[in-house]
Amino acid sequence: MSRPRIVIVGAGFAGYRTARTLSRLTRHQADITLLNPTDYFLYLPLLPQVAAGVLEPRRVSVSLSGTLPRVRLVLGEADGIDLDGRTVRYTGPEGEEGTLPFDRLVLAAGSVNKLLPVPGVAEHAHGFRGLPEALYLRDHVTRQIELAAAARDRAECSARCTFVVVGAGYTGTEVAAHGQMYTDAQVRKHPMRTGMRPRWMLLDVAPRVLPEMDERLSRTAERVLRQRGVDVRMGTSVKEATHEGVVLTDGTAVDTRTLVWCVGVRPDPLVESLGLPVERGRLLVDPYLQVPGHPELFACGDVAAVPDLNNPGGYTPMTAQHAWRHGKVCAHNVAASLGLGGERRPYRHRDMGFVVDLGGAKAAANPLGVPLSGAAAGAVTRGYHLAAMPGNRVRVAADWLLDAVLPRQAVQLGLVRSWSVPLESASPELARVPAGAAPERRATAAGAGSGPGRPDTASGDAGRPDTGPARPAPDDGRPDGGRAGGEAAKSRPGGEPARGAPGAKPTQGEAGGEAAGHRTGGEPVKNRPGGERARNQPGGEPAKNQPGGEPAKNQPGGEPAKNQPGGEPAKNQPGGGPAKPSPADMPRKHATPGPGPAGARSKPGSAAAGGGAGARPGRAQGAAGPSSSRGRGRPRSAGGPRAEPPSAGAPAPTRSAEGVEPPPNQPPPGPDIAPGPVRRTDGPPEGDS
């Protein structure tokens, strides 16, 4: 008899605890599979310290395979669930699709950012639910302080060092508290204009900070924030967001380049696809965390509306404390339903209190209902986090110790760009990468949409028109960071990216891929930085048509070329014999006769790639035939019509400072594209740079 198959969707607090407890209870009597987009469990309460530079990202990331014995990890995002066929469809990190059969399914997909219908928020704000968003915020805040210190205009300096956080709940309060400390430390190294300092604003429509917690905790947190200089405004929120700032509900206009959205969360959109009864987006379950009418389906964590037996008629709130306890009870009930020991138990909880880390030695806590503040609350808060973390405790404690005695490193790593962490993303734990399709799927016809199943964005993004090429604009320091094009269909994860999209497989003449000889990011040609200097470049051997060198045959003072007035006519010119076909004119095996497409590929060193002064001599085939094909003739485009020979007195071909002038439809390289350091050789290219 085969062993029962248990599939757990999601490795948050609830999913991770369920998998760990089931691994201990079943002991090889069941096959446990954990489906998750990442290979780590993220300890969310310490994420604000990652954004503030206190902790390194790996400290709050606990390895799943290293801490979950007897559990099979499958990387991917669930696209849909077939309850009748008892299978889960998923898409892997490289676009591959698969299915997982199950006898018991635990749905613990967690939550995503909650987006309100406020104009401009989706375009100019960023959430705070995953490591990519925390890393982006750290880089962005660091950059704004550095730009503000260097700004000559006082208004620009004020806008760049103003940071707006919307939502005074658990996350927003900690982000504002840690952020104010981080920017104050930076200003000591980058002095501002006289009388200016970083300004953090905390907004919420609620009447007080931390409205869902004890009132004494709320007063303690607000007092600490105001002492540090945070502008706390209760009963106020954002009415509209623009490139230059925000407009508040009280009519105040605030110039800023940073808008952090911590309003709240909503259950994962996967719940809506099941077609089962929900309560405010959460799947209704009984006190045993089982979906009524479906004995094979369990749900826990933020996606489950679990009845609160201590508060009849209510449901447990969406907090990490409840999700962690859900997981343990759910594991026992799943094992009991399979006859693997034990009995079912309902979920009951006892409030153990809450802790809020306000940075440094300050915190607000009420363990077991005892209100604490100051250093005592700070010690209790950090002790609680160390005890609750399933791993990395020593590393976290070491980082706290180093932060207490050493200054923080305020540097921009640039690992996460603004357009890769949009607020409307339904997967905040993953940075958006347009090249989400598998390599074998990238060659499909243009216009192919994203894969079936779960969309890669929240429902608010559905139906938005394609905005054209999805190449990201340079991150100019604004909250949106030039994220235009993030809505383009082909730049979505799971779909075939457009050729102009970031991360897409570019053509050889495009920057960032297997580049042609004159493109930035490819194998540098002789007239590119990092490569051997061309003969007509400063510091190299002068070419024959340059001052100081031997004059070329078609230049004044030199021997006239055969296709120039006064010289022997070329064989393909009037008065000359027929020219022998050059290798470039011979039909290639798979080439299409006649003019080729504008984006036809070209090898480095061919006429299309190196037709400028830096082309390899003897490889460029000029339009004038063999007599002018010794590296000095005018190149013709690969696959295109042959260029006309230059006439006497005609201006030379237009050249840029770095070689041949790029086509007018070629976008300039963005800030994410750097020149490749690979040195040119005579062999094939060494690979993508």
XYZ file of C-alpha atoms in Angstrom:
689
model
C 0.000 0.000 0.000
C 1.374 3.410 -0.988
C 1.993 6.073 1.569
C -0.435 9.010 1.799
C 0.616 12.179 0.005
C 0.455 15.508 1.838
C 0.991 18.756 -0.078
C 1.526 22.063 1.753
C 1.179 25.281 -0.288
C 3.238 28.100 1.213
C 6.116 28.230 3.698
C 5.169 31.197 5.817
C 4.608 30.970 9.546
C 1.664 28.576 9.188
C 3.037 26.461 6.336
C 6.516 26.125 7.822
C 5.170 25.097 11.238
C 2.801 22.582 9.628
C 5.606 20.979 7.619
C 7.978 20.800 10.582
C 5.370 19.279 12.898
C 4.147 16.782 10.291
C 7.725 15.701 9.634
C 8.048 14.803 13.292
C 4.618 13.156 13.601
C 4.555 10.991 10.480
C 8.173 9.684 10.591
C 8.355 8.289 7.019
C 4.722 7.135 7.075
C 3.657 9.848 4.602
C 5.155 11.720 1.666
C 5.241 15.427 2.574
C 5.737 17.979 -0.226
C 6.177 21.695 0.422
C 5.435 24.039 -2.521
C 6.916 27.523 -2.116
C 8.329 30.231 -4.448
C 11.535 30.542 -2.387
C 13.791 28.058 -0.639
C 13.650 29.893 2.687
C 11.258 30.781 5.477
C 11.182 34.538 6.042
C 10.955 35.789 9.608
C 8.877 38.872 8.837
C 9.007 40.680 12.242
C 12.714 41.449 11.709
C 12.315 42.731 8.148
C 12.398 46.444 9.204
C 15.853 45.822 10.655
C 17.001 44.530 7.259
C 15.780 47.751 5.621
C 17.589 49.806 8.271
C 20.893 47.960 7.846
C 20.875 46.321 11.289
C 20.591 42.741 9.974
C 21.811 41.165 6.772
C 19.109 39.563 4.572
C 20.261 35.983 5.169
C 19.840 36.403 8.920
C 16.048 36.487 8.616
C 15.966 33.745 5.931
C 15.848 30.194 7.304
C 16.706 27.406 4.862
C 13.769 25.074 4.211
C 15.778 22.081 3.051
C 18.229 22.490 5.927
C 15.624 22.647 8.704
C 12.817 20.395 7.415
C 13.982 16.772 7.356
C 11.848 14.248 5.478
C 10.097 17.059 3.579
C 10.396 17.368 -0.204
C 10.757 20.988 -1.366
C 9.304 22.009 -4.739
C 10.065 25.554 -5.900
C 7.131 27.203 -7.658
C 3.915 29.183 -7.348
C 0.536 27.460 -7.232
C -1.566 28.342 -10.287
C -4.722 26.430 -9.458
C -6.179 23.609 -7.409
C -8.350 20.797 -8.766
C -10.244 19.491 -5.763
C -12.034 16.794 -7.757
C -8.834 15.476 -9.317
C -6.859 16.195 -6.135
C -3.991 17.918 -7.896
C -2.187 21.255 -7.550
C -0.914 22.995 -10.684
C 2.199 25.120 -10.295
C 4.752 27.098 -12.296
C 8.419 26.745 -11.453
C 10.998 29.512 -11.210
C 12.117 29.003 -14.832
C 8.629 28.830 -16.317
C 8.214 25.055 -16.219
C 4.763 23.757 -15.313
C 3.870 20.753 -13.220
C 1.246 19.105 -11.044
C 1.357 17.650 -7.547
C -1.169 14.946 -6.579
C -2.345 14.871 -2.978
C -4.450 12.978 -0.482
C -4.393 15.887 1.953
C -3.832 19.517 0.996
C -2.856 22.268 3.446
C -3.413 25.752 2.029
C -1.105 28.229 3.790
C -0.298 30.662 0.983
C -0.192 33.711 3.275
C -1.055 37.284 2.334
C -0.047 40.049 -0.057
C -0.093 43.846 -0.031
C -3.492 45.473 0.316
C -4.067 48.081 -2.377
C -6.670 50.815 -1.852
C -8.225 52.822 -4.726
C -6.075 55.916 -4.151
C -4.927 57.641 -7.374
C -1.233 57.190 -8.059
C -0.471 54.800 -5.192
C -0.037 51.721 -7.394
C 2.427 53.621 -9.588
C 4.466 55.514 -6.993
C 4.366 53.518 -3.741
C 6.145 50.379 -2.594
C 5.012 47.753 -0.131
C 6.903 46.004 2.624
C 6.131 42.291 2.579
C 9.272 40.586 1.314
C 13.044 40.687 1.161
C 13.156 42.349 -2.296
C 11.060 45.251 -1.025
C 13.231 45.647 2.085
C 16.440 45.627 0.033
C 15.001 48.149 -2.416
C 13.898 50.486 0.396
C 17.352 50.352 1.983
C 19.053 51.297 -1.289
C 16.438 53.937 -2.108
C 16.655 55.689 1.275
C 20.454 55.656 1.122
C 20.406 57.159 -2.365
C 17.959 59.910 -1.423
C 20.077 61.035 1.520
C 23.205 61.139 -0.644
C 21.423 63.071 -3.399
C 19.896 65.457 -0.875
C 23.317 66.216 0.596
C 24.633 67.049 -2.874
C 21.575 69.021 -4.043
C 22.044 72.744 -4.595
C 18.354 73.534 -4.554
C 16.861 73.726 -1.077
C 13.430 72.496 -2.234
C 14.933 69.433 -3.901
C 16.970 68.658 -0.796
C 13.840 68.855 1.358
C 11.847 66.577 -0.971
C 14.547 63.923 -1.135
C 15.010 63.710 2.628
C 11.249 63.458 3.313
C 9.911 59.912 3.737
C 6.189 59.118 4.018
C 4.955 55.873 5.598
C 1.236 55.136 5.298
C -0.158 52.779 7.927
C 0.574 53.014 11.668
C 0.170 49.320 12.361
C 2.857 46.893 13.476
C 4.925 47.106 10.269
C 4.543 50.812 9.515
C 5.438 51.850 13.056
C 8.640 49.803 13.046
C 9.621 51.006 9.561
C 9.273 54.654 10.612
C 11.128 54.092 13.905
C 14.078 52.259 12.364
C 14.115 54.511 9.296
C 14.488 57.694 11.339
C 17.478 56.228 13.194
C 19.080 55.048 9.947
C 18.802 58.407 8.153
C 19.978 60.358 11.213
C 23.129 58.228 11.260
C 23.655 58.882 7.548
C 23.314 62.639 7.918
C 26.212 62.662 10.343
C 28.397 61.509 7.428
C 26.627 63.555 4.720
C 25.741 66.905 6.313
C 22.639 68.616 4.957
C 22.018 72.281 4.362
C 21.819 74.423 7.443
C 18.669 73.735 9.398
C 17.616 70.660 7.398
C 17.387 67.066 8.590
C 15.623 63.891 7.418
C 11.908 63.967 8.010
C 9.798 60.833 8.450
C 5.999 61.037 8.401
C 3.677 58.308 9.746
C 0.073 58.547 8.548
C -3.042 56.558 9.391
C -6.788 57.118 9.421
C -6.955 55.396 12.824
C -7.173 57.557 15.943
C -3.908 56.230 17.429
C -0.715 54.371 16.630
C -0.977 50.561 16.756
C -4.784 50.636 16.930
C -5.115 46.828 17.109
C -2.906 46.585 20.224
C -3.162 47.600 23.840
C -3.579 51.336 24.393
C -0.558 51.497 26.695
C 1.618 50.031 23.927
C 0.199 52.625 21.591
C 1.104 55.530 23.867
C 4.628 54.199 24.425
C 5.282 53.768 20.702
C 3.949 57.225 19.812
C 6.038 58.879 22.519
C 9.242 57.238 21.243
C 8.454 58.193 17.638
C 7.815 61.843 18.471
C 10.978 62.070 20.591
C 13.002 60.967 17.565
C 11.372 63.560 15.336
C 8.870 61.402 13.427
C 5.875 63.456 12.264
C 2.948 61.309 13.466
C -0.398 62.318 11.942
C -3.424 60.299 12.973
C -6.743 60.623 11.179
C -4.860 61.516 7.992
C -3.950 59.507 4.927
C -2.919 59.961 1.304
C -5.477 61.396 -1.103
C -3.295 61.304 -4.220
C 0.273 60.330 -5.097
C 2.326 61.859 -7.909
C 5.910 61.846 -9.157
C 6.771 64.859 -7.043
C 4.974 63.998 -3.799
C 1.646 63.272 -2.149
C -1.520 65.164 -1.339
C -2.980 64.349 2.073
C -6.653 64.052 2.955
C -6.451 67.319 4.906
C -5.340 69.129 1.734
C -1.665 69.370 2.632
C 0.815 68.815 -0.216
C 4.064 67.088 0.766
C 7.019 66.988 -1.614
C 8.692 63.590 -1.353
C 10.380 60.909 -3.416
C 9.550 58.041 -1.036
C 6.138 56.528 -0.301
C 6.050 53.302 1.738
C 2.667 51.528 1.763
C 2.036 49.592 4.993
C -1.749 49.933 5.110
C -2.443 46.246 5.541
C -2.585 42.883 3.849
C -5.141 40.734 2.091
C -5.281 36.950 1.601
C -3.450 35.447 -1.332
C -5.538 35.646 -4.554
C -5.269 31.852 -4.903
C -8.155 31.550 -2.421
C -10.561 33.271 -4.815
C -9.921 30.685 -7.543
C -11.295 27.826 -5.411
C -14.889 29.035 -5.566
C -15.483 28.127 -1.898
C -17.150 30.254 0.810
C -14.925 33.068 2.056
C -15.031 35.704 4.767
C -13.421 38.964 3.612
C -11.243 37.027 1.203
C -10.285 34.348 3.747
C -11.345 30.728 3.318
C -13.944 29.644 5.868
C -12.827 26.688 7.992
C -14.135 24.954 11.109
C -12.341 25.056 14.474
C -10.294 22.046 13.298
C -8.918 24.124 10.388
C -10.739 21.889 7.880
C -12.876 23.235 5.026
C -16.482 22.058 5.483
C -17.526 19.560 2.816
C -13.922 18.868 1.786
C -12.229 16.465 4.209
C -9.072 16.532 2.080
C -8.593 20.315 2.347
C -7.153 22.207 5.324
C -6.312 25.907 5.565
C -4.369 27.946 8.119
C -2.611 31.245 8.499
C -3.686 34.452 6.759
C -5.744 32.646 4.083
C -8.034 30.990 6.668
C -10.928 32.518 8.582
C -10.508 30.487 11.783
C -13.317 30.829 14.359
C -12.160 32.452 17.583
C -13.537 30.174 20.306
C -12.587 32.737 22.955
C -14.625 35.374 21.122
C -17.754 33.701 19.708
C -18.750 35.076 16.329
C -15.302 36.433 15.580
C -12.246 35.166 13.725
C -8.620 35.095 14.708
C -6.682 38.104 13.373
C -4.086 37.879 10.610
C -0.957 37.930 12.775
C 2.219 35.876 12.808
C 1.483 34.684 16.341
C -1.794 33.071 15.281
C -0.367 31.677 12.046
C 2.464 29.945 13.951
C -0.053 28.285 16.285
C -2.392 27.403 13.404
C 0.400 25.380 11.852
C 0.914 23.148 14.870
C -2.792 22.375 15.307
C -3.257 21.832 11.569
C -0.400 19.287 11.463
C -1.933 17.252 14.303
C -5.355 17.252 12.605
C -3.932 16.215 9.218
C -2.063 13.328 10.815
C -5.204 12.286 12.713
C -7.312 12.340 9.530
C -4.869 9.888 7.905
C -4.831 7.565 10.914
C -1.210 8.305 11.715
C -1.812 8.804 15.416
C -3.452 11.272 17.725
C -6.879 12.850 17.741
C -8.245 15.979 16.209
C -8.042 19.093 18.328
C -9.782 22.480 17.902
C -7.796 25.680 17.723
C -7.813 27.659 20.941
C -5.367 30.351 21.834
C -4.249 32.350 24.814
C -3.017 35.882 24.223
C 0.647 35.973 25.206
C 1.029 39.682 24.493
C 2.817 41.633 21.774
C 6.222 43.212 21.270
C 7.135 46.152 19.018
C 10.801 46.865 18.276
C 11.370 50.621 17.971
C 15.107 50.457 17.282
C 18.105 50.752 19.543
C 17.228 49.978 23.145
C 13.647 51.217 22.755
C 10.617 48.945 22.408
C 7.053 48.516 23.594
C 5.939 45.165 24.984
C 3.281 43.593 27.194
C 4.349 39.992 27.840
C 1.552 38.125 29.621
C -0.283 41.435 29.932
C 2.507 43.266 31.796
C 3.208 46.608 30.069
C 6.899 47.412 29.583
C 8.866 50.187 27.932
C 12.439 51.358 27.555
C 15.422 49.039 27.929
C 13.403 46.312 29.704
C 10.967 46.153 26.798
C 13.890 46.101 24.352
C 15.465 43.116 26.108
C 12.158 41.221 26.203
C 11.498 41.992 22.534
C 14.847 40.719 21.302
C 14.670 37.692 23.560
C 11.250 36.830 22.177
C 12.479 37.067 18.571
C 15.482 34.855 19.277
C 13.259 32.247 20.901
C 10.671 32.355 18.101
C 13.133 32.084 15.206
C 13.551 28.500 13.946
C 17.194 29.124 12.973
C 20.039 31.667 12.593
C 19.800 32.707 16.242
C 23.546 33.049 16.770
C 23.988 35.054 13.565
C 21.155 37.413 14.492
C 22.574 37.957 17.978
C 26.016 38.613 16.474
C 24.607 41.249 14.108
C 22.851 42.974 17.006
C 26.113 43.046 18.946
C 28.064 44.449 16.002
C 25.410 47.102 15.380
C 25.755 48.245 18.988
C 29.509 48.866 18.700
C 30.114 49.635 15.010
C 28.563 52.168 12.611
C 26.228 50.871 9.933
C 27.387 50.514 6.349
C 25.332 52.952 4.292
C 25.958 51.742 0.735
C 23.778 51.131 -2.302
C 24.069 47.598 -3.597
C 21.642 48.158 -6.482
C 20.495 44.525 -6.424
C 16.761 45.340 -6.658
C 15.425 47.979 -9.025
C 12.237 49.949 -8.519
C 10.331 48.315 -11.379
C 10.959 44.814 -9.990
C 9.009 45.386 -6.742
C 5.664 46.887 -7.805
C 3.039 47.399 -5.144
C 0.369 45.441 -7.027
C 2.467 42.268 -7.203
C 0.740 39.144 -5.901
C 4.151 37.633 -5.066
C 5.978 40.143 -2.826
C 8.486 37.483 -1.825
C 9.868 37.459 -5.376
C 11.443 40.346 -7.268
C 9.755 40.683 -10.644
C 11.981 39.373 -13.437
C 10.511 39.859 -16.935
C 12.379 36.835 -18.314
C 10.136 34.460 -16.415
C 9.648 32.033 -19.268
C 11.745 28.916 -19.616
C 14.450 29.023 -22.308
C 12.551 26.635 -24.539
C 9.451 28.820 -24.298
C 11.121 32.132 -25.155
C 11.077 31.363 -28.861
C 7.282 31.167 -29.055
C 5.381 33.556 -31.272
C 5.060 37.158 -30.190
C 1.840 37.975 -28.428
C 1.756 34.881 -26.239
C 0.289 35.792 -22.864
C 1.241 34.583 -19.455
C 0.741 30.994 -18.510
C -2.586 29.650 -17.364
C -3.725 29.880 -13.811
C -2.884 32.432 -11.242
C -1.992 35.891 -12.533
C 1.261 37.433 -11.532
C -0.361 40.600 -10.294
C -3.266 41.481 -8.095
C -6.750 41.789 -9.486
C -6.367 45.529 -9.743
C -3.859 45.027 -12.535
C -6.107 42.899 -14.698
C -7.365 44.441 -17.870
C -4.790 47.196 -17.968
C -3.755 48.008 -21.516
C -0.403 47.056 -22.890
C 1.798 50.092 -22.627
C 4.326 49.040 -25.198
C 7.941 48.066 -24.684
C 8.688 47.182 -21.115
C 12.262 48.417 -20.936
C 12.651 50.091 -17.544
C 13.575 53.713 -17.460
C 16.533 54.732 -15.330
C 15.769 54.874 -11.643
C 15.692 58.610 -11.169
C 15.189 58.489 -7.439
C 11.415 58.840 -7.579
C 9.223 56.370 -5.745
C 8.075 54.776 -8.992
C 11.650 54.619 -10.187
C 10.684 54.669 -13.848
C 8.525 51.598 -13.568
C 6.659 52.420 -16.734
C 6.279 49.363 -18.828
C 5.808 47.069 -15.855
C 2.265 46.512 -17.106
C 3.277 45.302 -20.528
C 1.999 41.820 -21.176
C 5.250 40.417 -22.430
C 7.210 41.644 -19.428
C 5.120 39.612 -16.988
C 6.645 36.654 -15.203
C 5.464 33.488 -16.890
C 5.018 35.071 -20.303
C 7.389 35.578 -23.176
C 9.111 38.920 -22.623
C 9.309 41.388 -25.416
C 12.697 41.772 -27.035
C 12.948 45.275 -25.651
C 11.989 44.203 -22.152
C 14.535 43.990 -19.357
C 15.664 40.428 -18.871
C 14.386 39.330 -22.255
C 16.680 37.511 -24.619
C 17.996 40.387 -26.734
C 19.122 40.191 -30.273
C 22.817 40.260 -30.932
C 22.718 43.910 -31.793
C 20.972 44.844 -28.576
C 22.659 46.030 -25.419
C 22.830 43.466 -22.666
C 22.819 40.265 -24.663
C 25.277 38.602 -27.029
C 26.076 42.015 -28.334
C 27.319 43.078 -31.689
C 30.764 44.510 -31.809
C 29.680 48.101 -31.329
C 27.089 47.538 -28.581
C 27.686 48.185 -24.906
C 27.545 45.045 -22.779
C 28.870 42.611 -25.329
C 32.351 41.500 -26.260
C 34.171 44.827 -26.682
C 35.528 45.565 -30.091
C 38.759 47.359 -30.610
C 37.290 50.822 -30.356
C 35.286 50.103 -27.188
C 36.373 50.671 -23.590
C 37.939 47.491 -22.260
C 39.037 46.210 -25.647
C 42.108 46.706 -27.782
C 42.235 50.213 -29.128
C 41.388 50.711 -32.725
C 43.911 52.306 -34.971
C 41.922 55.510 -35.224
C 41.488 55.913 -31.478
C 43.695 57.977 -29.165
C 46.577 55.953 -27.880
C 46.461 53.377 -30.662
C 48.324 53.064 -33.917
C 46.949 55.769 -36.231
C 44.959 54.562 -39.177
C 46.003 55.464 -42.653
C 43.249 58.048 -42.992
C 44.078 59.794 -39.711
C 46.509 62.663 -39.080
C 49.947 61.319 -38.468
C 49.383 58.095 -40.323
C 49.816 56.999 -43.883
C 47.050 58.630 -45.961
C 44.402 56.291 -47.251
C 44.038 55.751 -50.942
C 40.751 57.651 -51.100
C 41.991 60.643 -49.098
C 43.714 63.821 -50.390
C 47.407 63.265 -50.658
C 47.160 59.530 -50.952
C 46.856 57.148 -53.825
C 43.293 57.441 -55.141
C 41.117 54.426 -54.597
C 39.906 52.521 -57.601
C 36.323 53.700 -57.174
C 37.235 57.369 -56.743
C 37.676 60.040 -59.440
C 41.142 59.846 -60.826
C 41.707 56.257 -59.875
C 41.162 52.980 -61.653
C 37.423 52.276 -61.696
C 36.275 49.363 -59.595
C 35.030 46.314 -61.424
C 31.443 46.844 -60.293
C 31.425 50.530 -61.285
C 30.616 52.006 -64.709
C 33.578 51.424 -66.922
C 34.897 48.497 -64.968
C 34.459 44.800 -65.385
C 31.981 42.724 -63.469
C 32.875 42.202 -59.835
C 33.294 38.783 -58.374
C 30.693 38.037 -55.740
C 32.024 38.655 -52.281
C 31.410 36.186 -49.448
C 28.804 38.554 -48.002
C 26.871 38.428 -51.288
C 26.736 34.629 -51.445
C 23.416 33.171 -50.315
C 23.721 31.702 -46.858
C 22.222 28.387 -45.903
C 19.285 29.692 -43.897
C 19.204 33.313 -45.053
C 16.154 34.839 -46.636
C 16.878 36.398 -50.033
C 16.345 40.095 -50.347
C 16.213 42.728 -47.638
C 16.206 41.221 -44.164
C 14.480 42.432 -41.029
C 15.742 45.471 -39.270
C 16.620 43.452 -36.190
C 18.547 40.730 -38.026
C 21.332 39.187 -36.011
C 24.931 40.008 -36.816
C 28.093 38.351 -35.623
C 30.689 40.443 -33.878
C 33.229 41.393 -36.476
C 30.818 41.167 -39.406
C 29.833 44.113 -41.565
C 26.819 44.906 -39.402
C 28.670 44.610 -36.146
C 32.042 46.132 -36.828
C 31.678 48.309 -39.871
C 33.201 51.278 -38.077
C 36.802 52.141 -37.613
C 37.108 49.407 -35.022
C 36.093 46.601 -37.383
C 38.553 43.842 -38.012
C 40.438 44.536 -41.262
C 39.517 42.288 -44.112
C 36.132 41.290 -42.636
C 33.916 44.239 -43.532
C 32.531 43.903 -47.048
C 32.031 47.295 -48.624
C 29.432 48.184 -51.172
C 32.036 48.915 -53.820
C 33.132 45.300 -54.239
C 36.488 43.660 -53.679
C 38.485 46.764 -54.485
C 37.097 48.562 -51.406
C 36.634 45.636 -49.051
C 39.868 45.900 -47.099
C 38.344 47.273 -43.930
C 37.860 50.833 -45.227
C 34.700 50.500 -47.275
C 31.312 51.588 -46.032
C 29.551 48.659 -44.347
C 26.096 47.462 -45.202
C 23.559 46.113 -42.775
C 23.365 42.367 -42.332
C 20.627 40.992 -44.522
C 19.732 44.431 -45.853
C 20.178 46.110 -49.228
C 23.648 47.057 -50.317
C 24.684 50.615 -49.601
C 25.498 52.968 -52.447
C 29.196 53.766 -52.923
C 30.255 57.120 -51.586
C 30.547 59.733 -54.222
C 33.349 62.236 -54.518
C 32.956 65.044 -52.042
C 30.191 63.251 -50.139
C 30.372 63.525 -46.358
C 31.808 60.587 -44.483
C 29.430 58.230 -42.686
C 28.168 59.632 -39.411
C 30.079 58.252 -36.463
C 29.596 58.710 -32.771
C 32.359 59.147 -30.256
C 32.383 55.394 -29.655
C 32.089 54.052 -33.195
C 29.257 53.790 -35.657
C 26.179 55.823 -34.872
C 23.493 53.436 -33.579
C 20.188 53.189 -35.441
C 17.606 55.777 -34.476
C 15.283 53.127 -33.007
C 17.966 51.670 -30.746
C 17.388 52.712 -27.077
C 20.453 53.860 -25.180
C 21.857 51.520 -22.554
C 20.154 51.934 -19.186
C 21.790 52.184 -15.770
C 21.421 48.437 -15.251
C 23.676 47.656 -18.252
C 27.411 47.885 -17.797
C 30.142 47.455 -20.404
C 31.411 43.906 -20.466
C 35.009 43.500 -19.335
C 35.631 40.510 -21.623
C 38.620 41.077 -23.899
C 38.079 40.408 -27.576
C 39.672 37.283 -29.030
C 39.713 35.674 -32.418
C 37.527 32.813 -31.253
C 33.780 32.717 -30.654
C 32.217 34.952 -27.978
C 32.683 33.723 -24.433
C 28.974 34.025 -23.608
C 26.445 36.560 -22.418
C 27.901 39.333 -20.315
